[in-house]
């Protein structure tokens, strides 16, 4: 009979499926960006070891289906070139993916392609990947290029939204009004015309960059420094699904990476020892410890730029199924 | 007289020019593009030879030097007014052949078409032009079609060569620096493009009757009336006057002019809010016919110099040259109805 250590199998990014003795391999693609040759390798594994089918996962990966348990070692070897190509942190070569608790870092396509994105989402996803993987604690991070939030980052523990601080050069403004119109139509109506020049309401502005995109003369341009809005503790799930709330605006990339890295020590300390499979969703740990304690841990040694603002108070609502508090 | 010099020597010449002149040239402005982490090549003051971008056609033209995007003309109070100051030093502009031909259009508009424009003239008088030889054209250039590919009317002309520069220097003041260093003389003809991959033909029989053609209609939906095509154009000369008051009682303030364009809202708006060219297609018609028909009726030469900037900058991929090519069909269409 088959003897399989299911816990180990799962930590190796294989799934225990409903079909006895059959598993599937998850291929994480940080930031969802890859060279096309990886696709060829995924195909080869699927056709050589699996059923020939692949599922595109919600978190921008591949699940190679229909792999018999006895092929796991061979699949791990076959995955090695993919793991290297994608720059995945790995503790032992040839042993496949390390763990599956911290989920793939998702990202929208970002400024390599998208005209609205305020930064290179792929590059930052890869940087965060390097900082937090491998790790088996349950943390979800997602990145999106601008407040359009195509990446739906507010459904994650940490959502990163690209911001720019619009720079205005009055000597290049011809009062065409395109910026004011677009900020109103597409964004938050932070601009108004005064004495034939756009005036930016600093409090209102969400740093979307629509004005810089609209301006025909380069009177509005983006700041050299890239800024980020962080959203906190969104989640789906059975208990209390909710959107992530605003946590910091005008944060810098270093702080973003540091804050996310800090969450692991906190989770390690406060995780419910009884949690099924040793995994507890980070948001539920915060529900227990309170936000203050959580902040104390994640803000450790974080040096925010002077422009950064932390939202207060932090309060989550969301859906509560009847009978649950 | 022509010279062949090394980069170091040309830098010395450049430095000596800068003692008397401000130098403007195409320059990369990092990170200021329409999209994040992209650059813009436009005109700016250069303080080192290395700042000059020889490899691109600037996205915006040199025009801002003569006709700033926004320019304060005078300051007023309840008692009187003071004119803003013009340049106190001479200016050298590095530019390509099409753009040097564009200077002729600007001069016609501001100096010969009615009374001289003093704010234009005060800058123009101090200008010297250094032609940047074109050893190849750029995507969408059609200077040959517009007869602007060769220039002779420069103060100096520069060809970039491996290991140095060739300069033809006509202006005695600019030439002094070469004489001072005993630069090696050479026969220099500025590089010029003799053939473009794009050829544009304005129909001989073109008249304003084409305004009634249906060729303009597609732009109603396609063009977003952003005006980039005209702001980038070296020959668009339209501007609008603005008065702004510093105080609430309105006794002091300034008058400035800003570039305006027939493509942008507000241009044909008159007292009472009436607007005479609302549709983008009508604006496109006005612009295109100004460029290849109306201007020539008065001046005797075409306005458009074939630099290709309007095509390159349009965010909606509207091609001015493609539109010019449609004029022939447009003329057929309207003459058929007569
Ligand atoms: C005695 C009769 C009129 C006088 C004194 C007059 C006067 C003017 C003046 C002073 C301007 C401004 C010119 C400028 O900005 O350089 C103007 C512009 C204009 N007028 Fe008239 N106007 C007259 C009749 C009309 C009529 C009957 C129409 C149309 C039905 C008309 C349509 C326009 C338009 C469209 C413009 C704006 C042109 C542009 O876009 O630059 N005008 N007029
Ligand atoms: C004593 C009577 C009036 C005086 C002194 C006067 C004066 C002026 C002046 C100084 C301008 C500005 C021209 C420019 O921008 O270069 C102007 C523009 C204009 N006026 Fe009058 N005006 C008078 C009556 C009228 C009337 C009765 C009408 C129409 C029924 C009219 C229609 C216009 C129009 C359409 C423009 C062009 C506006 C534009 O281009 O934005 N004006 N007028
Ligand atoms: S960055 Fe966005 S919100 Fe801010 S002023 Fe520009 S368009 Fe408006
Ligand atoms: S879009 Fe640019 S040129 Fe137009 S009003 Fe705004 S800042 Fe000025
Ligand atoms: S119309 Fe276009 S091609 Fe012609 S001069 Fe202007 S920008 Fe250049
Ligand atoms: S094309 Fe339009 S903006 Fe350009 S000069 Fe002619 S009228 Fe003015
Ligand atoms: S033709 Fe293109 S660049 Fe010109 S106004 Fe229309 S959309 Fe803008």
Coordinates of N, CA, C and O in Angstrom, one line a residue, chain A residues 121-251:
Chain A
X121 N 6.1 46.4 -11.2 CA 5.5 45.5 -10.3 C 6.2 44.1 -10.2 O 6.4 43.5 -9.2
X122 N 6.7 43.7 -11.4 CA 7.4 42.4 -11.5 C 8.7 42.5 -10.6 O 9.0 41.6 -9.9
X123 N 9.4 43.6 -10.8 CA 10.7 43.7 -10.1 C 10.5 43.7 -8.6 O 11.2 43.1 -7.8
X124 N 9.4 44.5 -8.1 CA 9.2 44.5 -6.7 C 8.7 43.2 -6.2 O 9.0 42.8 -5.1
X125 N 7.9 42.5 -7.0 CA 7.4 41.2 -6.6 C 8.6 40.2 -6.4 O 8.7 39.5 -5.4
X126 N 9.6 40.3 -7.3 CA 10.7 39.5 -7.2 C 11.6 39.8 -5.9 O 12.1 39.0 -5.3
X127 N 11.6 41.1 -5.7 CA 12.4 41.6 -4.5 C 11.7 41.0 -3.2 O 12.4 40.6 -2.3
X128 N 10.4 41.1 -3.1 CA 9.7 40.6 -1.9 C 9.8 39.1 -1.8 O 10.0 38.5 -0.8
X129 N 9.7 38.4 -3.0 CA 10.0 37.0 -3.0 C 11.3 36.6 -2.4 O 11.3 35.7 -1.5
X130 N 12.3 37.3 -2.7 CA 13.7 37.0 -2.2 C 13.7 37.3 -0.7 O 14.3 36.6 0.1
X131 N 12.9 38.3 -0.2 CA 12.9 38.6 1.2 C 12.1 37.7 2.1 O 12.5 37.4 3.2
X132 N 11.1 37.1 1.6 CA 10.2 36.3 2.5 C 10.1 34.8 2.2 O 9.6 34.0 3.0
X133 N 10.6 34.3 1.1 CA 10.6 32.9 0.8 C 11.9 32.2 1.1 O 12.9 32.9 1.0
X134 N 11.9 30.9 1.3 CA 10.7 30.1 1.5 C 10.2 30.3 2.9 O 10.9 30.6 3.9
X135 N 8.8 30.2 3.1 CA 8.2 30.4 4.4 C 6.9 29.7 4.4 O 6.1 29.8 3.5
X136 N 6.6 29.0 5.5 CA 5.4 28.2 5.5 C 4.2 28.9 6.3 O 3.2 28.4 6.4
X137 N 4.5 30.1 6.8 CA 3.4 30.8 7.5 C 2.5 31.4 6.4 O 2.9 31.8 5.3
X138 N 1.2 31.5 6.8 CA 0.2 31.8 5.8 C 0.1 33.3 5.6 O -0.5 34.0 6.4
X139 N 0.7 33.8 4.6 CA 0.7 35.3 4.3 C 0.5 35.5 2.8 O 1.0 34.8 2.0
X140 N -0.4 36.5 2.5 CA -0.7 36.7 1.1 C -0.3 38.2 0.8 O -0.7 39.1 1.5
X141 N 0.5 38.3 -0.3 CA 0.9 39.6 -0.7 C 0.6 39.8 -2.2 O 0.7 38.9 -3.0
X142 N 0.1 41.0 -2.5 CA -0.2 41.3 -3.9 C 0.1 42.7 -4.3 O 0.0 43.6 -3.4
X143 N 0.5 42.9 -5.5 CA 1.0 44.2 -6.0 C 0.2 44.7 -7.2 O -0.1 43.9 -8.0
X144 N 0.0 46.0 -7.2 CA -0.7 46.5 -8.3 C -0.1 47.9 -8.7 O 0.4 48.6 -7.8
X145 N -0.1 48.2 -10.0 CA 0.7 49.4 -10.4 C 0.1 50.7 -10.1 O 0.9 51.7 -9.9
X146 N -1.2 50.8 -9.9 CA -1.8 52.1 -9.7 C -3.1 51.9 -9.0 O -3.6 50.8 -8.9
X147 N -3.8 53.0 -8.5 CA -5.0 52.8 -7.8 C -6.2 52.2 -8.6 O -7.2 51.9 -8.0
X148 N -6.0 51.9 -9.9 CA -7.0 51.1 -10.5 C -7.2 49.7 -9.9 O -8.2 49.1 -9.9
X149 N -6.1 49.3 -9.2 CA -6.1 48.0 -8.5 C -6.6 46.9 -9.4 O -7.4 46.1 -9.0
X150 N -6.0 46.7 -10.6 CA -6.3 45.5 -11.4 C -5.9 44.3 -10.7 O -6.4 43.2 -10.9
X151 N -4.9 44.4 -9.8 CA -4.4 43.2 -9.0 C -5.3 42.9 -7.9 O -5.1 41.9 -7.2
X152 N -6.4 43.6 -7.6 CA -7.3 43.4 -6.5 C -6.6 43.1 -5.2 O -6.8 42.2 -4.5
X153 N -5.6 44.0 -4.9 CA -4.7 43.8 -3.8 C -5.4 43.9 -2.4 O -4.9 43.4 -1.4
X154 N -6.6 44.5 -2.4 CA -7.3 44.7 -1.1 C -7.9 43.4 -0.6 O -8.5 43.3 0.4
X155 N -7.7 42.3 -1.4 CA -8.2 41.0 -0.9 C -7.0 40.2 -0.2 O -7.2 39.1 0.1
X156 N -5.9 40.9 0.0 CA -4.7 40.2 0.5 C -4.3 40.8 1.9 O -4.8 41.9 2.3
X157 N -3.4 40.1 2.6 CA -2.9 40.6 3.8 C -2.2 41.9 3.6 O -2.4 42.9 4.4
X158 N -1.3 41.9 2.6 CA -0.6 43.1 2.3 C -0.9 43.5 0.8 O -0.5 42.7 -0.1
X159 N -1.5 44.6 0.6 CA -1.7 45.1 -0.7 C -0.8 46.3 -1.0 O -0.7 47.2 -0.2
X160 N -0.2 46.3 -2.2 CA 0.8 47.3 -2.5 C 0.3 48.0 -3.7 O 0.2 47.4 -4.8
X161 N 0.0 49.3 -3.6 CA -0.6 50.1 -4.7 C 0.4 51.2 -5.1 O 0.8 52.0 -4.3
X162 N 0.8 51.2 -6.4 CA 1.8 52.2 -6.8 C 1.3 53.6 -6.8 O 0.1 53.9 -7.2
X163 N 2.1 54.5 -6.3 CA 1.7 56.0 -6.3 C 2.8 56.8 -6.8 O 4.0 56.4 -6.8
X164 N 2.5 58.0 -7.4 CA 3.5 58.9 -7.7 C 3.1 60.3 -7.2 O 1.9 60.5 -7.0
X165 N 4.1 61.1 -6.9 CA 3.7 62.4 -6.4 C 3.9 63.4 -7.6 O 5.0 63.6 -8.1
X166 N 2.7 63.8 -8.2 CA 2.8 64.6 -9.4 C 3.7 65.9 -9.2 O 3.5 66.6 -8.2
X167 N 4.5 66.1 -10.2 CA 5.4 67.3 -10.1 C 4.9 68.3 -11.1 O 4.7 67.9 -12.3
X168 N 4.8 69.5 -10.7 CA 4.2 70.5 -11.6 C 5.2 71.6 -12.0 O 5.9 72.1 -11.2
X169 N 5.4 71.8 -13.4 CA 6.3 72.8 -13.9 C 5.4 73.9 -14.5 O 4.9 73.7 -15.7
X170 N 5.2 75.0 -13.8 CA 4.2 76.0 -14.3 C 4.7 76.6 -15.6 O 3.9 77.0 -16.4
X171 N 6.0 76.5 -15.9 CA 6.5 77.1 -17.2 C 6.1 76.3 -18.4 O 6.2 76.8 -19.5
X172 N 5.6 75.1 -18.2 CA 5.2 74.3 -19.3 C 3.7 74.1 -19.4 O 3.2 73.4 -20.3
X173 N 2.9 74.8 -18.5 CA 1.5 74.6 -18.6 C 0.8 75.6 -19.5 O 1.1 76.8 -19.5
X174 N -0.1 75.0 -20.4 CA -0.8 75.9 -21.3 C -2.3 76.0 -21.0 O -3.1 76.3 -21.9
X175 N -2.6 75.6 -19.8 CA -4.0 75.8 -19.3 C -5.0 75.0 -20.1 O -6.2 75.4 -20.2
X176 N -4.6 73.9 -20.7 CA -5.6 73.2 -21.6 C -6.7 72.5 -20.8 O -7.7 72.2 -21.3
X177 N -6.4 72.2 -19.5 CA -7.4 71.6 -18.6 C -7.5 70.1 -18.7 O -8.4 69.5 -18.0
X178 N -6.7 69.5 -19.5 CA -6.8 68.0 -19.6 C -6.6 67.3 -18.3 O -7.3 66.3 -18.0
X179 N -5.7 67.8 -17.5 CA -5.4 67.2 -16.2 C -6.6 67.2 -15.2 O -7.0 66.3 -14.6
X180 N -7.2 68.4 -15.2 CA -8.3 68.6 -14.3 C -9.5 67.7 -14.7 O -10.1 67.1 -13.9
X181 N -9.7 67.7 -16.0 CA -10.8 66.9 -16.5 C -10.6 65.4 -16.2 O -11.5 64.7 -15.8
X182 N -9.4 64.9 -16.5 CA -9.1 63.5 -16.3 C -9.1 63.1 -14.8 O -9.6 62.0 -14.5
X183 N -8.6 64.0 -14.0 CA -8.6 63.7 -12.5 C -10.0 63.6 -12.1 O -10.4 62.7 -11.2
X184 N -10.9 64.4 -12.6 CA -12.3 64.3 -12.3 C -13.0 63.1 -12.8 O -13.7 62.3 -12.1
X185 N -12.7 62.8 -14.1 CA -13.4 61.7 -14.7 C -12.9 60.3 -14.2 O -13.7 59.4 -14.0
X186 N -11.6 60.2 -14.1 CA -11.0 58.9 -13.8 C -10.6 58.7 -12.3 O -10.3 57.6 -11.9
X187 N -10.4 59.8 -11.6 CA -9.9 59.7 -10.3 C -10.7 60.4 -9.2 O -11.9 60.3 -9.3
X188 N -10.1 61.2 -8.4 CA -10.7 61.7 -7.2 C -11.1 63.2 -7.2 O -11.4 63.7 -6.2
X189 N -10.9 63.8 -8.3 CA -11.2 65.2 -8.4 C -10.4 66.1 -7.5 O -10.9 66.9 -6.7
X190 N -9.0 65.8 -7.5 CA -8.1 66.5 -6.6 C -7.6 67.8 -7.3 O -6.9 68.6 -6.6
X191 N -7.9 68.0 -8.5 CA -7.4 69.2 -9.2 C -8.5 70.2 -9.5 O -9.6 69.8 -9.9
X192 N -8.2 71.5 -9.4 CA -9.1 72.5 -9.9 C -8.3 73.6 -10.6 O -7.1 73.8 -10.3
X193 N -8.9 74.3 -11.5 CA -8.2 75.4 -12.2 C -8.3 76.6 -11.3 O -9.4 77.0 -10.9
X194 N -7.2 77.3 -11.1 CA -7.2 78.6 -10.4 C -6.2 79.5 -11.2 O -5.0 79.1 -11.3
X195 N -6.6 80.6 -11.6 CA -5.8 81.5 -12.4 C -5.1 80.8 -13.5 O -3.9 80.9 -13.7
X196 N -5.9 80.0 -14.2 CA -5.5 79.3 -15.4 C -4.4 78.2 -15.2 O -3.7 77.8 -16.1
X197 N -4.3 77.8 -13.9 CA -3.3 76.7 -13.6 C -4.0 75.7 -12.8 O -4.8 76.0 -11.9
X198 N -3.6 74.4 -12.9 CA -4.2 73.4 -12.1 C -3.6 73.5 -10.7 O -2.4 73.8 -10.5
X199 N -4.5 73.4 -9.7 CA -4.0 73.4 -8.3 C -4.4 72.1 -7.7 O -5.5 71.6 -7.8
X200 N -3.4 71.4 -7.1 CA -3.6 70.1 -6.6 C -3.9 70.1 -5.1 O -3.2 70.7 -4.3
X201 N -5.0 69.5 -4.7 CA -5.4 69.3 -3.3 C -4.6 68.1 -2.8 O -4.9 67.0 -3.1
X202 N -3.6 68.4 -2.0 CA -2.6 67.4 -1.6 C -3.3 66.4 -0.7 O -2.9 65.2 -0.8
X203 N -4.3 66.8 0.1 CA -5.0 65.8 0.9 C -5.8 64.8 0.1 O -5.8 63.6 0.4
X204 N -6.4 65.3 -0.9 CA -7.3 64.5 -1.7 C -6.5 63.5 -2.7 O -7.0 62.4 -2.9
X205 N -5.4 64.0 -3.2 CA -4.7 63.3 -4.3 C -4.3 61.9 -3.8 O -3.8 61.7 -2.8
X206 N -4.6 60.9 -4.7 CA -4.2 59.6 -4.3 C -3.0 59.1 -5.1 O -2.7 57.9 -5.2
X207 N -2.3 60.0 -5.8 CA -1.1 59.7 -6.5 C -1.2 58.7 -7.6 O -0.3 57.9 -7.9
X208 N -2.4 58.8 -8.3 CA -2.6 57.8 -9.4 C -1.8 58.1 -10.6 O -1.5 57.2 -11.4
X209 N -1.4 59.3 -10.9 CA -0.6 59.6 -12.0 C -1.4 59.9 -13.3 O -0.8 60.1 -14.4
X210 N -2.7 60.0 -13.2 CA -3.5 60.3 -14.3 C -3.2 61.6 -14.9 O -3.2 61.8 -16.1
X211 N -2.9 62.6 -14.1 CA -2.6 64.0 -14.6 C -1.3 63.9 -15.4 O -1.2 64.5 -16.5
X212 N -0.3 63.2 -14.9 CA 1.0 63.1 -15.7 C 0.7 62.4 -17.0 O 1.4 62.7 -18.0
X213 N -0.2 61.5 -17.0 CA -0.5 60.7 -18.2 C -1.3 61.6 -19.2 O -1.1 61.6 -20.4
X214 N -2.1 62.5 -18.7 CA -3.0 63.3 -19.5 C -2.3 64.5 -20.1 O -2.6 65.0 -21.2
X215 N -1.3 65.1 -19.4 CA -0.7 66.4 -19.7 C 0.0 66.3 -21.1 O 0.9 65.5 -21.2
X216 N -0.4 67.1 -22.0 CA 0.2 67.1 -23.4 C 1.6 67.7 -23.4 O 2.3 67.6 -24.4
X217 N 2.0 68.5 -22.4 CA 3.2 69.3 -22.5 C 4.3 68.8 -21.6 O 5.4 69.4 -21.6
X218 N 4.1 67.9 -20.7 CA 5.0 67.4 -19.6 C 5.1 68.5 -18.5 O 6.2 68.7 -17.9
X219 N 4.0 69.3 -18.4 CA 4.0 70.2 -17.2 C 3.8 69.4 -15.9 O 4.4 69.6 -14.9
X220 N 2.9 68.4 -16.0 CA 2.8 67.4 -14.9 C 3.7 66.2 -15.3 O 3.6 65.6 -16.4
X221 N 4.6 65.8 -14.4 CA 5.4 64.6 -14.6 C 5.4 63.8 -13.3 O 4.9 64.3 -12.2
X222 N 5.9 62.6 -13.3 CA 5.9 61.8 -12.1 C 7.1 62.1 -11.3 O 8.2 62.5 -11.8
X223 N 7.0 61.9 -10.0 CA 8.2 62.1 -9.1 C 9.2 61.0 -9.4 O 8.9 59.9 -9.7
X224 N 10.5 61.4 -9.1 CA 11.6 60.4 -9.3 C 11.4 59.3 -8.3 O 11.5 58.1 -8.6
X225 N 11.0 59.7 -7.1 CA 10.8 58.7 -6.0 C 9.4 58.0 -6.3 O 8.5 58.7 -6.6
X226 N 9.4 56.7 -6.2 CA 8.2 56.0 -6.3 C 7.6 55.7 -4.9 O 8.3 55.4 -4.0
X227 N 6.3 56.0 -4.8 CA 5.6 55.8 -3.5 C 4.6 54.7 -3.6 O 4.2 54.2 -4.7
X228 N 4.2 54.2 -2.4 CA 3.2 53.1 -2.4 C 2.2 53.4 -1.3 O 2.4 53.9 -0.2
X229 N 1.0 52.9 -1.6 CA -0.1 52.8 -0.6 C -0.1 51.3 -0.2 O -0.1 50.4 -1.0
X230 N -0.1 51.1 1.2 CA -0.2 49.7 1.7 C -1.6 49.5 2.2 O -2.1 50.3 3.0
X231 N -2.2 48.4 1.8 CA -3.5 48.1 2.4 C -3.3 46.8 3.3 O -2.3 46.1 3.1
X232 N -4.1 46.7 4.3 CA -3.8 45.7 5.3 C -5.0 44.7 5.6 O -6.1 45.1 5.7
X233 N -4.6 43.5 5.6 CA -5.4 42.4 6.1 C -6.8 42.2 5.5 O -7.8 42.1 6.1
X234 N -6.8 42.3 4.2 CA -8.0 41.8 3.5 C -8.0 40.3 3.4 O -6.9 39.7 3.6
X235 N -9.1 39.7 3.3 CA -9.1 38.2 3.2 C -10.4 37.7 2.6 O -11.5 38.4 2.7
X236 N -10.3 36.5 2.1 CA -11.6 35.8 1.8 C -11.7 34.7 2.8 O -11.1 34.8 3.9
X237 N -12.5 33.7 2.6 CA -12.6 32.7 3.6 C -13.9 32.6 4.2 O -14.8 33.4 4.0
X238 N -14.0 31.6 5.1 CA -15.3 31.2 5.7 C -15.8 32.1 6.8 O -17.0 32.2 7.1
X239 N -14.8 32.7 7.6 CA -15.2 33.3 8.8 C -15.7 34.7 8.7 O -16.8 35.1 9.1
X240 N -14.8 35.6 8.1 CA -15.1 37.0 8.1 C -14.4 37.7 6.9 O -13.4 38.4 7.0
X241 N -14.9 37.4 5.7 CA -14.3 38.0 4.5 C -14.4 39.5 4.5 O -15.4 40.0 4.9
X242 N -13.3 40.2 4.1 CA -13.3 41.6 4.1 C -12.2 42.2 3.2 O -11.3 41.5 2.9
X243 N -12.4 43.5 2.8 CA -11.4 44.2 2.0 C -10.3 44.7 2.9 O -10.6 45.1 4.1
X244 N -9.1 44.7 2.4 CA -8.0 45.3 3.1 C -8.3 46.8 3.3 O -8.8 47.5 2.4
X245 N -7.9 47.4 4.4 CA -8.1 48.8 4.6 C -6.8 49.6 4.4 O -5.7 49.0 4.5
X246 N -6.9 50.9 4.2 CA -5.7 51.7 4.0 C -4.9 51.7 5.3 O -5.4 51.9 6.4
X247 N -3.6 51.5 5.1 CA -2.7 51.4 6.3 C -1.7 52.6 6.2 O -1.6 53.4 7.1
X248 N -0.9 52.7 5.1 CA 0.0 53.8 4.9 C -0.1 54.3 3.5 O -0.3 53.5 2.6
X249 N 0.0 55.6 3.4 CA 0.1 56.2 2.0 C 1.5 56.9 2.0 O 2.0 57.4 3.0
X250 N 2.0 57.0 0.8 CA 3.3 57.6 0.5 C 4.4 56.8 1.2 O 5.4 57.4 1.8
X251 N 4.3 55.5 1.3 CA 5.4 54.7 1.8 C 6.4 54.5 0.7 O 6.1 54.7 -0.5

